[in-house]
Coordinates of C-alpha atoms and ligand atoms in Angstrom, one line a residue:
M28 CA 0.0 0.0 0.0
T29 CA 1.4 3.4 -0.8
T30 CA 0.6 6.6 1.1
S31 CA 0.4 9.9 -0.8
A32 CA 2.1 13.0 0.5
P33 CA -0.4 15.5 2.1
R34 CA -1.6 18.1 -0.4
L35 CA 0.4 21.3 -0.1
R36 CA -1.4 24.5 0.9
S37 CA 0.4 26.3 -1.9
S38 CA -1.0 24.0 -4.6
E39 CA -4.4 25.7 -4.2
W40 CA -2.9 28.8 -5.7
F41 CA -1.5 27.0 -8.8
D42 CA -3.7 23.9 -9.4
T43 CA -6.7 25.9 -10.5
P44 CA -8.2 26.4 -14.0
E45 CA -8.6 30.1 -13.3
L46 CA -6.5 32.6 -15.2
Y47 CA -4.8 33.5 -12.0
G48 CA -3.4 30.0 -11.6
W49 CA -1.7 30.5 -15.0
L50 CA -0.6 34.0 -14.1
R51 CA 1.0 33.0 -10.9
K52 CA 3.2 30.6 -12.7
A53 CA 4.0 33.3 -15.2
A54 CA 4.9 35.6 -12.3
F55 CA 7.4 33.0 -10.9
M56 CA 8.9 32.7 -14.4
A57 CA 9.3 36.5 -14.4
E58 CA 11.6 36.0 -11.4
G59 CA 13.6 33.3 -13.3
Y60 CA 11.9 30.2 -11.8
G61 CA 10.3 27.5 -14.0
P62 CA 7.8 25.0 -12.6
E63 CA 10.6 22.5 -11.9
A64 CA 11.9 24.9 -9.2
Y65 CA 8.8 24.7 -7.1
D66 CA 6.3 22.1 -8.5
G67 CA 5.3 19.7 -5.8
K68 CA 7.7 21.3 -3.3
P69 CA 6.8 23.1 -0.1
I70 CA 7.0 26.8 -0.7
I71 CA 8.8 28.4 2.3
G72 CA 8.3 32.0 3.1
I73 CA 11.2 33.9 4.7
C74 CA 9.5 36.7 6.6
N75 CA 12.2 39.3 7.0
S76 CA 12.0 42.3 9.3
W77 CA 15.4 43.6 7.9
S78 CA 15.7 47.3 7.8
E79 CA 18.4 49.9 7.9
L80 CA 16.2 51.8 10.3
T81 CA 16.4 48.9 12.8
H82 CA 20.1 48.5 13.6
C83 CA 19.4 45.3 15.5
N84 CA 18.0 43.7 12.4
A85 CA 20.3 45.2 9.8
H86 CA 22.2 41.9 9.3
L87 CA 19.1 39.8 8.7
R88 CA 19.5 39.7 4.9
G89 CA 22.6 37.5 5.5
L90 CA 20.6 35.2 7.6
A91 CA 17.9 35.0 5.0
E92 CA 20.4 33.8 2.4
A93 CA 21.5 31.1 4.9
V94 CA 17.8 30.1 5.4
K95 CA 17.4 29.8 1.6
R96 CA 20.4 27.5 1.3
G97 CA 18.8 25.2 3.9
V98 CA 15.4 25.3 2.2
W99 CA 17.0 24.3 -1.2
Q100 CA 19.0 21.6 0.5
A101 CA 15.9 20.0 2.0
G102 CA 13.9 20.1 -1.3
G103 CA 11.8 23.2 -0.6
F104 CA 11.4 26.4 -2.6
P105 CA 12.3 29.6 -0.6
M106 CA 10.6 33.0 -1.2
E107 CA 11.8 35.9 1.0
F108 CA 9.3 38.7 1.7
P109 CA 9.6 41.9 3.8
V110 CA 7.4 43.0 6.6
M111 CA 7.6 46.2 8.6
S112 CA 10.4 46.6 11.0
L113 CA 10.2 48.2 14.5
G114 CA 13.5 49.8 15.4
E115 CA 13.5 50.6 19.1
Y116 CA 15.7 53.7 18.9
N117 CA 14.2 55.3 15.9
M118 CA 10.4 54.9 16.1
R119 CA 8.3 57.5 17.8
P120 CA 6.4 57.6 20.0
T121 CA 7.1 54.0 20.7
T122 CA 7.5 50.7 18.8
M123 CA 4.9 49.2 21.1
L124 CA 2.3 51.3 19.3
F125 CA 3.1 49.4 16.2
R126 CA 3.6 45.8 17.5
N127 CA 0.0 44.8 16.7
L128 CA 0.2 46.4 13.3
M129 CA 3.3 44.4 12.4
S130 CA 1.7 41.2 13.8
M131 CA -1.3 41.8 11.5
E132 CA 1.0 42.4 8.5
V133 CA 2.9 39.1 9.3
E134 CA -0.4 37.2 9.7
E135 CA -2.0 38.5 6.5
S136 CA 1.2 38.2 4.4
I137 CA 1.4 34.6 5.4
R138 CA -2.3 33.9 4.9
A139 CA -2.7 35.7 1.6
N140 CA 0.2 34.0 -0.2
P141 CA 1.0 30.5 -1.5
L142 CA 3.1 29.5 1.5
D143 CA 3.4 26.1 3.1
G144 CA 5.7 27.1 5.9
V145 CA 7.5 30.2 7.2
V146 CA 10.8 31.1 8.8
L147 CA 10.5 34.3 10.8
L148 CA 13.5 36.6 11.0
G149 CA 13.3 39.2 13.8
G150 CA 15.5 40.5 16.6
C151 CA 14.8 44.0 18.0
D152 CA 12.4 44.0 21.0
K153 CA 9.0 44.1 19.3
T154 CA 9.8 42.3 16.1
T155 CA 10.0 38.9 17.7
P156 CA 6.7 39.0 19.5
A157 CA 5.0 40.6 16.6
M158 CA 6.1 37.8 14.3
L159 CA 5.1 35.1 16.8
M160 CA 1.7 36.7 17.2
G161 CA 1.1 36.8 13.5
A162 CA 2.4 33.3 12.9
A163 CA 0.3 32.0 15.8
S164 CA -2.8 33.5 14.1
A165 CA -1.9 32.3 10.6
D166 CA -1.0 28.8 12.0
I167 CA 1.1 27.3 9.3
P168 CA 4.4 25.6 10.2
A169 CA 6.8 28.2 11.5
I170 CA 10.2 28.6 13.0
M171 CA 11.5 31.7 14.7
V172 CA 15.1 32.7 14.0
T173 CA 16.2 35.8 15.9
G174 CA 19.2 37.8 14.9
G175 CA 21.3 37.2 18.0
P176 CA 22.8 39.5 20.6
Q177 CA 25.6 42.1 20.0
L178 CA 29.1 41.2 21.2
N179 CA 30.2 42.5 24.6
A180 CA 31.2 46.2 24.6
S181 CA 34.4 47.3 26.2
W182 CA 35.2 50.9 27.4
R183 CA 38.3 51.9 29.4
G184 CA 38.8 48.5 30.8
E185 CA 35.2 47.9 31.7
T186 CA 32.9 45.4 29.9
L187 CA 29.6 47.1 29.1
G188 CA 26.2 46.1 27.8
S189 CA 23.6 48.2 25.9
C190 CA 21.7 49.7 27.2
T191 CA 21.9 48.9 30.9
D192 CA 25.2 50.7 31.0
C193 CA 24.0 53.6 28.8
R194 CA 21.4 54.2 31.5
R195 CA 23.9 53.8 34.3
Y196 CA 26.3 56.3 32.8
E197 CA 23.6 58.7 31.9
V198 CA 22.8 58.9 35.6
E199 CA 26.4 59.5 36.3
L200 CA 26.5 62.3 33.7
R201 CA 23.5 64.0 35.3
A202 CA 25.1 63.7 38.7
G203 CA 28.3 65.3 37.3
R204 CA 30.5 62.2 37.9
I205 CA 31.5 61.9 34.2
T206 CA 32.0 64.6 31.6
Q207 CA 30.3 65.3 28.3
E208 CA 33.5 64.1 26.6
D209 CA 33.4 60.8 28.4
W210 CA 29.8 60.4 27.4
S211 CA 30.6 61.0 23.7
D212 CA 33.5 58.6 23.9
L213 CA 31.2 55.9 25.3
Q214 CA 28.8 56.4 22.4
T215 CA 31.4 55.3 19.9
C216 CA 31.7 51.8 21.3
I217 CA 28.6 50.8 23.2
V218 CA 27.0 49.1 20.1
R219 CA 30.0 47.1 18.9
S220 CA 28.5 44.7 16.3
P221 CA 25.3 43.7 14.6
G222 CA 22.6 42.2 16.7
H223 CA 20.2 43.2 19.5
C224 CA 21.0 44.6 22.9
M225 CA 23.3 42.2 24.7
V226 CA 21.9 42.4 28.2
M227 CA 18.9 40.3 29.3
G228 CA 16.6 42.9 27.9
T229 CA 13.4 42.3 26.0
A230 CA 15.0 41.1 22.8
S231 CA 17.3 38.6 24.6
T232 CA 14.4 37.5 26.7
M233 CA 12.1 36.9 23.8
A234 CA 14.8 35.1 21.8
A235 CA 15.5 32.8 24.8
V236 CA 11.9 32.2 25.7
S237 CA 11.2 31.3 22.0
E238 CA 13.8 28.5 22.3
A239 CA 12.3 27.4 25.6
M240 CA 8.8 27.2 24.2
G241 CA 10.1 25.1 21.3
I242 CA 9.2 27.5 18.5
A243 CA 13.0 28.3 17.8
L244 CA 15.8 25.9 17.4
P245 CA 18.3 25.0 20.1
G246 CA 21.0 27.7 20.3
N247 CA 18.7 30.4 19.0
G248 CA 18.6 32.3 22.3
A249 CA 22.3 33.2 22.8
I250 CA 24.5 32.7 19.7
P251 CA 25.9 36.1 19.1
A252 CA 24.8 37.9 15.9
A253 CA 28.4 38.1 14.6
D254 CA 29.2 34.4 15.3
S255 CA 29.2 32.2 12.2
R256 CA 27.1 29.7 14.1
R257 CA 24.2 32.1 13.8
L258 CA 24.4 31.5 10.0
R259 CA 24.5 27.8 10.4
L260 CA 21.6 27.9 12.7
S261 CA 19.7 29.8 10.1
E262 CA 20.6 27.3 7.4
L263 CA 19.4 24.5 9.7
A264 CA 16.1 26.4 10.2
G265 CA 15.7 26.4 6.4
R266 CA 16.2 22.6 6.3
Q267 CA 14.0 22.0 9.3
I268 CA 11.0 24.0 8.2
V269 CA 10.7 21.7 5.2
S270 CA 10.4 18.8 7.6
L271 CA 7.8 20.6 9.6
V272 CA 5.7 21.2 6.6
R273 CA 5.8 17.5 5.8
D274 CA 4.8 16.7 9.4
D275 CA 2.3 19.5 9.5
L276 CA 3.7 20.7 12.8
R277 CA 2.0 24.0 13.3
P278 CA 2.5 26.7 16.0
S279 CA -0.8 25.6 17.6
R280 CA 0.8 22.2 18.2
V281 CA 4.0 23.6 19.6
L282 CA 2.8 26.6 21.6
T283 CA 0.6 24.8 24.1
P284 CA -0.3 26.0 27.6
Q285 CA 2.6 23.8 28.9
A286 CA 5.0 25.4 26.4
F287 CA 4.0 28.8 27.7
E288 CA 4.6 27.6 31.3
N289 CA 8.1 26.6 30.1
G290 CA 8.6 30.0 28.6
I291 CA 7.4 31.8 31.8
R292 CA 9.7 29.7 34.0
T293 CA 12.6 30.5 31.7
L294 CA 11.7 34.2 31.9
H295 CA 11.9 34.0 35.7
A296 CA 15.0 31.9 35.8
M297 CA 16.8 34.4 33.6
G298 CA 15.6 37.6 35.4
G299 CA 14.1 38.5 32.0
S300 CA 12.2 41.6 30.9
T301 CA 8.9 42.8 32.3
N302 CA 7.9 43.4 28.7
A303 CA 7.9 39.6 28.1
V304 CA 4.8 39.3 30.3
I305 CA 2.8 41.5 27.9
H306 CA 4.2 39.7 24.8
L307 CA 3.7 36.2 26.1
T308 CA 0.1 37.1 27.1
A309 CA -0.5 38.5 23.6
I310 CA 1.0 35.5 21.8
A311 CA -1.0 33.1 23.9
G312 CA -4.2 35.1 23.4
R313 CA -3.9 34.5 19.7
L314 CA -4.1 30.8 20.4
G315 CA -7.0 31.2 22.8
I316 CA -4.8 30.5 25.8
D317 CA -5.2 32.7 28.9
L318 CA -2.1 33.6 30.9
P319 CA -3.4 35.4 34.0
G320 CA -1.0 37.5 36.2
S321 CA -1.5 35.0 39.0
L322 CA 0.1 32.3 36.8
F323 CA 3.2 34.5 36.2
D324 CA 3.4 35.2 39.9
A325 CA 2.9 31.6 41.0
L326 CA 5.6 30.3 38.6
S327 CA 7.9 33.1 39.8
R328 CA 7.6 32.1 43.4
S329 CA 8.6 28.5 42.5
T330 CA 11.4 29.2 40.0
P331 CA 14.9 30.2 41.2
F332 CA 16.6 33.0 39.5
I333 CA 19.8 31.5 38.2
L334 CA 21.2 33.6 35.4
N335 CA 23.9 36.1 36.3
L336 CA 23.3 38.6 33.5
K337 CA 22.8 42.4 33.5
P338 CA 20.6 44.2 34.4
S339 CA 20.0 41.9 37.4
G340 CA 23.5 40.4 37.5
E341 CA 27.0 40.9 36.1
Y342 CA 27.5 39.2 32.7
L343 CA 26.3 39.7 29.2
M344 CA 24.8 37.5 26.4
E345 CA 28.1 36.6 24.9
D346 CA 29.2 35.1 28.3
F347 CA 25.8 33.3 28.5
F348 CA 26.5 31.7 25.1
Y349 CA 30.0 30.5 26.1
A350 CA 28.5 29.1 29.3
G351 CA 26.2 26.9 27.4
G352 CA 23.3 29.2 26.4
V353 CA 19.6 28.6 26.9
G354 CA 20.0 24.8 26.6
A355 CA 22.3 24.7 29.7
L356 CA 20.0 27.0 31.6
L357 CA 17.0 24.8 30.7
R358 CA 18.9 21.7 31.8
E359 CA 19.5 23.3 35.2
I360 CA 15.8 24.0 35.7
S361 CA 14.5 20.9 33.9
P362 CA 12.8 19.4 37.0
L363 CA 10.5 22.4 36.7
L364 CA 9.7 22.1 33.0
H365 CA 7.3 20.2 30.9
T366 CA 10.1 18.4 29.0
E367 CA 7.7 16.2 27.0
Q368 CA 6.7 19.3 25.0
M369 CA 7.1 18.9 21.2
T370 CA 9.4 21.5 19.5
V371 CA 10.3 22.6 16.0
T372 CA 13.2 20.1 16.0
G373 CA 10.6 17.4 15.7
Q374 CA 11.8 16.2 19.1
T375 CA 10.7 17.0 22.7
L376 CA 12.3 19.8 24.8
G377 CA 13.8 17.1 27.0
E378 CA 15.5 15.5 24.0
N379 CA 16.7 18.9 22.8
I380 CA 18.5 19.7 26.1
G381 CA 19.6 16.2 26.9
G382 CA 23.2 16.9 25.9
A383 CA 23.4 20.5 27.2
V384 CA 26.3 21.3 29.5
N385 CA 26.8 24.2 31.8
H386 CA 30.4 25.4 31.3
N387 CA 30.4 28.3 33.7
A388 CA 28.5 28.0 37.0
D389 CA 29.1 31.6 37.8
V390 CA 27.1 32.7 34.8
I391 CA 24.5 30.0 34.9
R392 CA 24.0 29.1 38.6
G393 CA 22.8 25.7 39.6
I394 CA 19.3 25.3 40.9
E395 CA 20.8 24.7 44.4
S396 CA 22.9 27.9 44.4
P397 CA 20.6 30.5 42.7
M398 CA 21.1 34.2 42.6
N399 CA 17.7 34.4 44.3
A400 CA 15.3 31.7 45.5
E401 CA 12.4 33.1 43.6
G402 CA 12.1 34.3 40.0
G403 CA 12.9 37.7 38.5
L404 CA 9.4 39.2 38.3
A405 CA 6.6 39.8 40.8
V406 CA 3.0 40.6 40.0
L407 CA 1.5 43.2 42.3
N408 CA -2.1 43.9 43.1
G409 CA -3.8 46.3 45.4
S410 CA -6.0 49.4 45.6
L411 CA -3.6 51.2 43.2
A412 CA -3.4 48.3 40.7
P413 CA -6.7 46.4 40.9
T414 CA -5.8 44.3 37.8
G415 CA -2.1 44.2 38.3
A416 CA 1.3 45.8 38.1
L417 CA 4.8 44.4 37.7
I418 CA 8.1 44.9 39.4
K419 CA 11.5 43.2 38.9
P420 CA 12.8 42.6 42.4
T421 CA 16.1 41.2 41.1
A422 CA 17.0 44.5 39.5
A423 CA 15.6 46.6 42.5
S424 CA 16.9 47.7 45.9
E425 CA 16.4 45.2 48.6
S426 CA 15.9 48.0 51.1
L427 CA 12.9 49.4 49.1
M428 CA 11.0 46.1 48.7
T429 CA 8.7 47.2 51.5
H430 CA 8.3 50.9 51.5
E431 CA 5.7 53.6 52.3
G432 CA 6.1 57.1 51.1
R433 CA 4.5 60.3 50.0
A434 CA 3.4 60.6 46.4
V435 CA 5.1 63.1 44.1
V436 CA 2.9 63.1 41.0
F437 CA 3.6 64.0 37.4
E438 CA 0.7 64.3 35.1
D439 CA 2.5 62.8 32.1
H440 CA 5.9 62.4 30.5
D441 CA 6.2 66.1 29.5
D442 CA 5.3 67.2 33.0
L443 CA 8.0 64.9 34.4
F444 CA 10.7 66.2 32.2
E445 CA 9.7 69.8 32.8
R446 CA 9.9 69.5 36.6
I447 CA 12.1 66.6 37.7
D448 CA 15.3 68.7 37.8
D449 CA 13.6 71.8 39.3
P450 CA 15.6 72.7 42.4
D451 CA 12.3 73.7 44.0
L452 CA 10.7 70.4 43.5
D453 CA 9.3 69.2 46.8
V454 CA 10.8 65.7 47.0
T455 CA 12.9 63.6 49.3
P456 CA 14.5 60.2 48.8
R457 CA 11.7 58.5 50.8
D458 CA 9.0 59.8 48.4
V459 CA 7.3 57.8 45.7
L460 CA 7.6 59.2 42.2
V461 CA 4.3 58.7 40.3
M462 CA 3.7 59.3 36.6
R463 CA 0.4 58.7 34.7
S464 CA -1.0 59.1 31.2
S465 CA 1.6 56.6 29.9
G466 CA -0.4 53.4 29.4
P467 CA -1.7 51.7 26.2
I468 CA -4.4 54.4 25.6
G469 CA -2.7 57.3 27.4
G470 CA 0.8 57.0 25.9
P471 CA -0.5 56.1 23.4
G472 CA 1.2 52.7 23.0
M473 CA 2.5 52.4 26.5
P474 CA 6.0 53.8 25.9
E475 CA 9.0 52.7 27.9
W476 CA 8.9 55.7 30.1
G477 CA 8.6 53.8 33.4
F478 CA 12.3 54.1 34.3
L479 CA 11.6 57.6 35.8
P480 CA 14.7 59.6 36.1
L481 CA 15.6 60.6 39.7
P482 CA 15.6 64.3 40.6
K483 CA 18.9 65.8 39.9
K484 CA 19.2 67.4 43.4
L485 CA 18.9 63.9 44.9
L486 CA 21.3 62.4 42.4
V487 CA 24.0 64.9 43.3
G488 CA 23.4 64.0 46.9
G489 CA 24.2 60.4 46.2
V490 CA 20.7 58.9 45.9
R491 CA 20.7 56.1 43.2
D492 CA 17.2 54.6 43.7
M493 CA 13.7 55.5 44.8
V494 CA 10.3 53.8 44.5
R495 CA 8.8 54.9 41.1
L496 CA 5.6 53.8 39.5
S497 CA 3.5 54.4 36.4
D498 CA 1.2 52.9 33.8
A499 CA 4.1 52.9 31.3
R500 CA 6.4 50.0 30.5
M501 CA 10.1 49.9 31.2
S502 CA 12.9 48.8 29.0
G503 CA 14.1 45.3 29.8
T504 CA 17.6 46.8 30.1
A505 CA 16.6 49.1 32.9
F506 CA 16.8 48.6 36.6
G507 CA 15.7 50.1 40.0
T508 CA 12.7 49.9 42.3
V509 CA 10.3 50.6 39.5
A510 CA 6.7 49.3 39.4
V511 CA 5.3 49.4 35.9
H512 CA 2.1 48.3 34.0
V513 CA -0.1 49.8 36.7
T514 CA -3.5 48.6 35.5
P515 CA -6.1 49.8 34.7
E516 CA -4.1 52.8 33.3
S517 CA -5.1 56.3 34.3
A518 CA -6.5 57.1 30.8
A519 CA -8.9 54.2 31.3
G520 CA -10.1 55.5 34.7
G521 CA -7.8 53.4 36.9
P522 CA -7.1 54.6 40.5
L523 CA -3.7 56.0 39.3
A524 CA -5.7 58.9 37.9
A525 CA -6.8 59.8 41.4
V526 CA -3.4 60.0 43.1
R527 CA -2.6 63.5 44.5
N528 CA 0.6 65.0 45.7
G529 CA 1.1 64.0 49.4
D530 CA -1.0 60.8 49.3
R531 CA 0.6 57.9 51.0
I532 CA 1.5 54.9 48.8
K533 CA 2.7 51.6 50.1
L534 CA 4.8 49.0 48.1
D535 CA 5.0 45.6 49.7
V536 CA 6.7 43.2 47.3
P537 CA 6.9 40.2 49.6
N538 CA 3.1 40.3 49.9
R539 CA 2.7 41.5 46.3
R540 CA 0.8 44.6 47.2
L541 CA 0.7 48.1 45.8
D542 CA -1.7 50.3 47.6
L543 CA -2.9 53.9 47.6
L544 CA -3.6 54.6 51.3
V545 CA -6.7 56.8 50.6
E546 CA -10.3 55.8 51.4
D547 CA -12.1 54.1 48.5
R548 CA -14.9 56.6 48.7
E549 CA -12.4 59.5 48.3
V550 CA -10.8 57.8 45.3
E551 CA -14.2 57.4 43.7
R552 CA -15.1 61.0 44.4
R553 CA -11.9 62.2 42.8
L554 CA -12.3 60.0 39.7
S555 CA -15.9 61.2 39.2
E556 CA -15.0 64.8 39.7
S557 CA -12.2 64.8 37.1
P558 CA -12.6 61.8 34.7
P559 CA -9.4 61.1 32.8
A560 CA -9.1 62.8 29.4
R561 CA -8.7 60.1 26.7
P562 CA -6.4 61.2 24.0
I563 CA -8.3 61.9 20.8
H564 CA -7.0 60.3 17.6
K565 CA -9.3 61.2 14.8
R566 CA -7.9 59.2 12.0
G567 CA -5.8 56.3 10.8
Y568 CA -4.1 53.5 12.8
A569 CA -3.8 55.5 16.0
A570 CA -7.6 55.9 16.1
M571 CA -8.1 52.2 15.6
Y572 CA -5.5 51.5 18.2
A573 CA -7.1 53.6 20.9
R574 CA -10.5 52.0 20.2
H575 CA -9.4 48.4 20.3
V576 CA -6.2 48.0 22.4
M577 CA -6.7 46.0 25.6
Q578 CA -4.9 46.7 28.9
A579 CA -1.5 45.4 29.9
D580 CA -3.0 42.4 31.7
R581 CA -4.5 41.3 28.4
G582 CA -1.2 41.7 26.5
C583 CA -2.1 45.1 24.9
D584 CA -3.4 43.2 21.9
F585 CA -6.4 44.3 19.9
D586 CA -9.7 42.9 21.1
F587 CA -10.6 41.6 17.6
L588 CA -7.3 39.6 17.2
L589 CA -7.9 37.2 20.1
G590 CA -7.9 33.5 19.1
Ligands
FES624 FE1 17.0 46.7 19.4 FE2 17.7 47.0 22.1 S1 17.5 48.5 20.5 S2 17.0 45.2 21.0

């Protein structure tokens, strides 16, 4: 008995008597491909977010060529196509405003074209989650290949990482401890090679979590962008995607609830970015999987933080790679993982990490000697954050984990920058800096403004951390006692809108509380007296965004894109 190969999705575009079936073949001929190049072969899309405006992704064309080689080797037919790119430094007001738009473009580009499988090329913070969201919705076989981290930077004998150390030295500049000349000199070397930021920021976190969830190949998380092994990984992805098409292994079979739990545990074990909580929630939402804040917090309490990387530790991604990378980290925490989960290698996660070795126990700590007994993130609730807020205790000051102080309120980002360095600002180191109007609706797009600068007069006096909170996000490269994603945001009528100068605020991380110590009735009165002004966007994408974006606890996805 013979079994016939499953019918390829792409054949529907060509095996049709309609004129367009004929024209599509003519169009391929126009690019130099006769039917023998693709007939009966899986057509593999290479979804490329390369852009010169996104320096982290500027090398992805080279990876695309490697993917193509792999696809040809395995008997597929590669077709590269562009999607929008989200460059963290260049895009204003924030790349997060456009993450959902990019995800829609990825989804519809896949859905509309004669593709049987897709390799996704991303790297900079939002490009990886946008691609995973789009691929999850389109649900044809897919492999994520990220661009890899930059090489370690070195300045005046010190090893530095972007942009944790940019932020650290900016503070020193404002405090008058380095000169403008020093600052300019640092600028020349902080981004040393292609690739994404090389601390455990959002890009590194999403690359590593993709590997842990099984949607990226082993090695994806940490191989540096400039290392030739990144090219070989890309070539392997090209070969492997052809197998996935033959096995019909789709994202919905890989990204299961258990796979997301693996991803969340990895996030906590690495001290990863707060932004990953939003992105994982959004990707899961596309597959109809709910990831409540309580799940993130429960897994944090039972996952040791074992990766000694900035901003929570000492080392950088290049060191992580030499120590064994994500595979070695996963092997350390394997008793906590669902190792039976299927991955894009066609094997289980347990099989993937079976041979992984930890070569440096100072970079990747053992589960018995962690950096911290609990994970890198804590989910807060309380009267100031009824549906949640996040803090990264591993990158915060131990002495501020339980703290009560007087609120010093800034109405928005502009107000903050106008007044923060005012010598007459009424502020002490024990106060709590509060900023609002920075959430998904208020920002709009929930910019990374949550790393509120400290008042200059306190910096000069030696203060280096205070409790700060907002409805904004914070870069994964940032640090400090900073509560972000306060939800509901002020522009949606959350209690944050009711905080006044001088109110008492209490942060209690051990008990996961963030409270405004003001009577409920008084909060309601204030909110009813001055309802928050929603920004008015009259046209275009921004208008659609403001109408449909959900709050941070729902991943900031659009309500109409849920699976
Ligand atoms: Fe692209 Fe940091 S700027 S990852």
